[in-house]
């Protein structure tokens, strides 16, 4: 079976590290590049972290390019209180070979990969959507070469960063709105999935002993402030890769989604019209629920491959 080509746009980030690892070791995926964005921590750190992860996994052949260092219009926000000041607190990674960082911006690299590809490519953004918006605005000719965008972002309810806004959309609401108005096939994994697809304390203990990747994850989890071993960990970005690799874990709905960009208190809110009140055609598939057991089995099976 041919491998599915995919580009990961990311702001590592502890949960990003999990999603990246699972993607790298999937026999079903051809990772074309990793594009970094300012998000959980600044661009210099997310880029450094992406390179450190590839070195840890022995996958330094995967191209890495840095994208936007700040949101389209808004001031920079970060989530260092959740992921630590380095963005991947808790594990002592070796320093990467910075010469491996591509000289061109990730928007240029993604454009070239898409135009050169002989089949449409899946984009998996798991950070703020600044790079994806810039790609679509700068090079609209790439749109026919994008199979779909499967993102982590948004919430059908309350936020985890703003009262009504999830971090990735809160950080760059204008970028998120551009993506949701693009007409491309979109799937979003919102915060809501996190309540169901938890990584239990038992699973964390099991992966700790499983292999070097599981041990590294455990050390990162111990510093993650987005949830805890006791409550069960919400590795939000892993839901995006889980949907790509094992969609049967999830219950989905097609809905009209737009992003609030003008609200004094609500900018970044993902307005997900589950009842059709706005009388708009649906423009996204929304992951609404997950089977906890299926997710746990998939997660354990996936981490076992990461070695
Ligand atoms: O709100 C969760 C999202 O924000 C995740 O992608 C996490 O890594 C942070 O970027
Ligand atoms: Ca992320």
Coordinates of C-alpha atoms and ligand atoms in Angstrom, one line a residue:
X1 CA 0.0 0.0 0.0
X2 CA 1.4 3.4 -0.9
X3 CA 2.2 5.7 2.1
X4 CA 0.0 8.7 2.6
X5 CA 2.0 11.9 2.2
X6 CA 1.6 14.3 5.1
X7 CA 3.0 17.7 6.3
X8 CA 3.1 18.4 10.0
X9 CA 2.8 22.0 11.1
X10 CA 3.6 22.2 14.8
X11 CA 4.6 24.2 17.9
X12 CA 6.4 21.5 20.1
X13 CA 5.1 21.4 22.8
X14 CA 4.7 18.2 24.8
X15 CA 1.6 16.9 23.2
X16 CA 3.0 17.9 19.8
X17 CA 6.0 15.6 20.6
X18 CA 3.6 12.7 21.0
X19 CA 1.8 13.3 17.8
X20 CA 5.0 13.8 15.8
X21 CA 6.5 10.6 17.2
X22 CA 3.5 8.5 16.3
X23 CA 3.4 10.0 12.8
X24 CA 7.1 9.4 12.3
X25 CA 6.9 5.7 13.1
X26 CA 3.6 5.0 11.3
X27 CA 4.1 2.6 8.4
X28 CA 1.2 4.3 6.6
X29 CA 2.6 7.8 6.4
X30 CA 5.2 9.5 4.3
X31 CA 6.2 12.6 6.4
X32 CA 7.2 15.2 3.7
X33 CA 8.4 17.9 6.2
X34 CA 7.9 19.4 9.6
X35 CA 7.0 23.1 9.6
X36 CA 7.4 25.0 12.9
X37 CA 5.3 27.9 14.1
X38 CA 5.3 30.2 17.2
X39 CA 2.8 28.8 19.7
X40 CA 3.4 27.0 22.9
X41 CA 6.8 28.7 23.0
X42 CA 8.6 31.1 20.6
X43 CA 9.5 30.0 17.1
X44 CA 13.2 29.6 18.0
X45 CA 12.3 27.1 20.7
X46 CA 9.6 25.2 18.7
X47 CA 12.1 24.8 15.9
X48 CA 14.9 23.7 18.2
X49 CA 12.4 21.2 19.8
X50 CA 11.4 19.8 16.4
X51 CA 15.1 19.2 15.5
X52 CA 15.8 17.7 18.9
X53 CA 12.9 15.3 18.5
X54 CA 14.1 14.1 15.0
X55 CA 17.6 13.6 16.5
X56 CA 16.1 11.6 19.4
X57 CA 14.2 9.4 16.9
X58 CA 17.0 9.0 14.4
X59 CA 14.9 10.7 11.7
X60 CA 17.1 13.6 10.8
X61 CA 16.4 13.0 7.2
X62 CA 12.9 14.6 7.6
X63 CA 13.2 18.3 6.4
X64 CA 12.5 20.9 9.0
X65 CA 11.7 24.5 8.2
X66 CA 10.7 27.4 10.4
X67 CA 7.6 29.4 9.6
X68 CA 5.9 32.4 11.3
X69 CA 7.5 33.9 14.4
X70 CA 4.3 35.6 15.4
X71 CA 0.5 35.7 14.6
X72 CA -0.8 37.5 11.5
X73 CA -2.0 40.5 13.5
X74 CA -2.2 39.8 17.2
X75 CA 0.6 40.0 19.8
X76 CA 2.4 36.8 20.6
X77 CA 0.9 34.6 23.3
X78 CA 2.5 31.4 24.6
X79 CA 1.7 28.4 26.7
X80 CA 5.0 28.0 28.6
X81 CA 3.1 27.7 31.8
X82 CA 1.8 24.4 30.5
X83 CA 4.8 23.1 28.5
X84 CA 7.6 24.7 30.5
X85 CA 9.9 27.5 29.4
X86 CA 11.7 25.3 26.8
X87 CA 8.4 23.9 25.5
X88 CA 9.5 20.4 26.3
X89 CA 10.5 20.5 29.9
X90 CA 11.3 17.3 31.7
X91 CA 13.6 15.3 29.4
X92 CA 17.3 16.0 28.6
X93 CA 17.4 15.8 24.8
X94 CA 20.7 16.0 23.0
X95 CA 21.3 19.2 21.1
X96 CA 20.4 18.9 17.4
X97 CA 22.5 19.7 14.4
X98 CA 21.1 23.1 13.6
X99 CA 22.7 23.0 10.1
X100 CA 19.9 20.6 9.2
X101 CA 17.4 23.5 9.5
X102 CA 16.3 24.4 6.0
X103 CA 17.2 28.0 4.9
X104 CA 13.9 28.7 3.3
X105 CA 10.7 29.5 5.3
X106 CA 8.3 26.6 5.9
X107 CA 5.8 28.4 3.7
X108 CA 8.2 28.2 0.8
X109 CA 9.1 24.5 1.6
X110 CA 5.4 23.5 1.9
X111 CA 4.6 25.3 -1.4
X112 CA 7.4 23.4 -3.2
X113 CA 6.5 20.0 -1.7
X114 CA 2.8 20.4 -2.6
X115 CA 3.5 21.6 -6.2
X116 CA 6.1 18.8 -6.7
X117 CA 3.9 16.0 -5.2
X118 CA 2.3 13.6 -7.7
X119 CA -0.7 13.2 -5.3
X120 CA -2.6 15.5 -2.9
X121 CA -1.0 15.9 0.5
X122 CA -2.6 15.9 3.9
X123 CA -1.7 18.9 6.2
X124 CA -1.8 18.2 9.9
X125 CA -1.5 21.6 11.8
X126 CA -1.3 21.0 15.5
X127 CA -0.4 24.6 16.6
X128 CA -1.7 28.1 15.7
X129 CA -2.7 28.2 12.0
X130 CA -0.5 31.2 11.0
X131 CA 1.7 29.2 8.6
X132 CA -1.3 27.5 6.9
X133 CA -3.1 30.8 6.4
X134 CA 0.1 32.4 5.0
X135 CA 0.6 29.4 2.7
X136 CA -3.0 29.7 1.3
X137 CA -2.8 33.5 0.9
X138 CA 0.7 33.5 -0.6
X139 CA 0.3 30.5 -2.9
X140 CA -3.4 29.8 -3.6
X141 CA -2.2 27.6 -6.5
X142 CA -1.3 24.9 -4.0
X143 CA -4.9 24.3 -2.9
X144 CA -5.7 21.5 -5.5
X145 CA -2.6 19.7 -4.1
X146 CA -4.0 19.7 -0.5
X147 CA -6.0 16.5 0.1
X148 CA -7.4 17.8 3.5
X149 CA -6.4 19.6 6.6
X150 CA -6.7 17.6 9.9
X151 CA -6.0 20.0 12.8
X152 CA -6.1 20.1 16.5
X153 CA -8.0 23.2 17.5
X154 CA -11.2 24.8 18.8
X155 CA -13.8 23.7 21.2
X156 CA -17.6 23.2 21.0
X157 CA -17.7 24.7 24.5
X158 CA -15.5 26.7 26.8
X159 CA -11.8 27.4 26.1
X160 CA -8.5 26.5 27.7
X161 CA -6.8 29.8 27.0
X162 CA -9.6 32.4 26.6
X163 CA -13.0 32.0 28.3
X164 CA -14.4 30.7 25.0
X165 CA -11.2 30.1 23.0
X166 CA -8.8 27.1 22.6
X167 CA -5.1 28.0 22.5
X168 CA -4.4 27.4 18.8
X169 CA -7.3 29.5 17.6
X170 CA -6.9 32.0 20.4
X171 CA -3.2 32.6 19.4
X172 CA -4.2 33.6 15.8
X173 CA -7.9 33.9 15.2
X174 CA -7.5 35.7 11.9
X175 CA -5.3 32.8 10.6
X176 CA -7.9 30.2 11.8
X177 CA -10.7 32.2 10.0
X178 CA -8.8 32.2 6.8
X179 CA -8.4 28.4 7.0
X180 CA -12.1 27.8 7.8
X181 CA -13.0 30.0 4.8
X182 CA -10.6 28.3 2.4
X183 CA -13.1 25.8 1.0
X184 CA -10.6 23.0 1.7
X185 CA -11.7 19.7 3.3
X186 CA -11.2 20.3 7.0
X187 CA -11.4 18.1 10.1
X188 CA -10.9 19.6 13.5
X189 CA -10.1 17.8 16.8
X190 CA -11.4 20.1 19.5
X191 CA -10.8 20.2 23.2
X192 CA -13.9 18.2 23.8
X193 CA -12.2 15.0 22.6
X194 CA -9.7 15.4 25.5
X195 CA -12.4 14.7 28.1
X196 CA -12.9 11.2 26.6
X197 CA -9.6 10.2 25.1
X198 CA -7.5 10.4 28.3
X199 CA -4.1 8.8 28.8
X200 CA -4.6 7.1 32.2
X201 CA -2.0 6.8 34.9
X202 CA -1.8 3.1 34.2
X203 CA -1.1 3.7 30.5
X204 CA 1.6 6.3 31.4
X205 CA 3.2 3.7 33.7
X206 CA 3.0 1.1 31.0
X207 CA 4.7 3.2 28.3
X208 CA 7.4 4.3 30.8
X209 CA 8.7 0.7 30.8
X210 CA 7.9 0.0 27.1
X211 CA 10.8 1.7 25.2
X212 CA 13.0 4.8 25.1
X213 CA 10.2 6.8 23.6
X214 CA 7.7 5.8 26.2
X215 CA 10.2 6.7 28.9
X216 CA 10.8 10.1 27.3
X217 CA 7.0 10.7 27.1
X218 CA 6.6 9.8 30.8
X219 CA 9.3 12.3 31.7
X220 CA 7.6 15.0 29.6
X221 CA 4.2 14.1 31.0
X222 CA 5.5 14.6 34.5
X223 CA 6.1 18.3 33.7
X224 CA 3.0 18.8 31.6
X225 CA 0.6 21.2 33.3
X226 CA -2.3 20.8 30.9
X227 CA -3.6 17.8 33.0
X228 CA -2.0 15.2 35.3
X229 CA -1.3 11.6 35.8
X230 CA -4.0 11.5 38.4
X231 CA -6.7 13.1 36.3
X232 CA -5.6 11.4 33.1
X233 CA -3.6 13.3 30.5
X234 CA -5.1 15.2 27.6
X235 CA -2.6 14.9 24.8
X236 CA -4.6 17.1 22.5
X237 CA -2.4 16.9 19.4
X238 CA -2.5 13.1 19.4
X239 CA -6.2 13.2 18.5
X240 CA -5.3 14.7 15.1
X241 CA -2.9 11.9 14.2
X242 CA -5.3 9.3 15.8
X243 CA -8.0 10.5 13.4
X244 CA -5.7 10.2 10.4
X245 CA -4.6 6.7 11.3
X246 CA -7.6 5.3 13.1
X247 CA -10.8 7.4 12.4
X248 CA -13.0 4.6 13.9
X249 CA -12.0 5.8 17.4
X250 CA -14.1 9.0 16.9
X251 CA -17.7 10.1 16.5
X252 CA -17.9 13.0 14.0
X253 CA -20.4 15.5 12.8
X254 CA -20.3 17.8 9.7
X255 CA -21.0 21.4 10.7
X256 CA -20.6 25.0 9.7
X257 CA -17.7 26.5 11.7
X258 CA -16.4 30.0 11.8
X259 CA -13.9 31.8 14.0
X260 CA -14.8 34.9 16.0
X261 CA -12.3 37.6 15.4
X262 CA -14.1 40.7 16.6
X263 CA -15.5 39.7 20.1
X264 CA -14.0 41.7 22.9
X265 CA -14.1 38.7 25.2
X266 CA -14.6 35.9 22.6
X267 CA -12.0 36.3 19.8
X268 CA -10.6 32.9 18.8
X269 CA -13.9 31.2 19.7
X270 CA -14.8 28.4 17.3
X271 CA -18.4 29.0 16.5
X272 CA -19.5 25.4 15.7
X273 CA -23.1 25.4 14.5
X274 CA -24.3 21.9 15.5
X275 CA -28.0 22.8 15.1
X276 CA -27.9 24.6 11.8
X277 CA -29.1 27.9 13.3
X278 CA -26.9 29.9 10.9
X279 CA -28.3 28.2 7.8
X280 CA -24.8 27.8 6.4
X281 CA -23.4 24.8 4.5
X282 CA -21.1 22.7 6.6
X283 CA -17.4 23.4 6.0
X284 CA -15.8 21.0 8.5
X285 CA -15.9 17.6 10.1
X286 CA -15.8 18.0 13.9
X287 CA -14.6 15.2 16.2
X288 CA -17.3 15.2 18.9
X289 CA -16.6 12.0 20.9
X290 CA -14.0 9.2 21.2
X291 CA -14.1 5.6 22.3
X292 CA -11.8 5.6 25.4
X293 CA -10.9 2.0 25.1
X294 CA -10.2 2.1 21.4
X295 CA -8.1 5.2 21.9
X296 CA -6.1 3.6 24.7
X297 CA -5.4 0.5 22.7
X298 CA -4.4 2.6 19.6
X299 CA -2.1 4.8 21.8
X300 CA -0.3 1.8 23.3
X301 CA 0.1 0.1 20.0
X302 CA 1.4 3.3 18.4
X303 CA 4.0 4.0 21.2
X304 CA 5.2 0.5 20.9
X305 CA 6.2 1.2 17.3
X306 CA 8.1 4.4 18.3
X307 CA 11.5 2.8 18.8
Ligands
LIG1 O1 -5.1 23.8 23.1 C1 -4.3 22.7 22.9 C2 -3.3 23.1 21.8 O2 -2.5 24.2 22.1 C3 -2.3 21.9 21.5 O3 -1.9 22.0 20.1 C4 -1.1 22.3 22.4 O4 0.1 21.8 21.9 C5 -1.2 23.8 22.2 O5 -0.5 24.1 21.0
LIG2 CA1 0.5 22.0 19.6

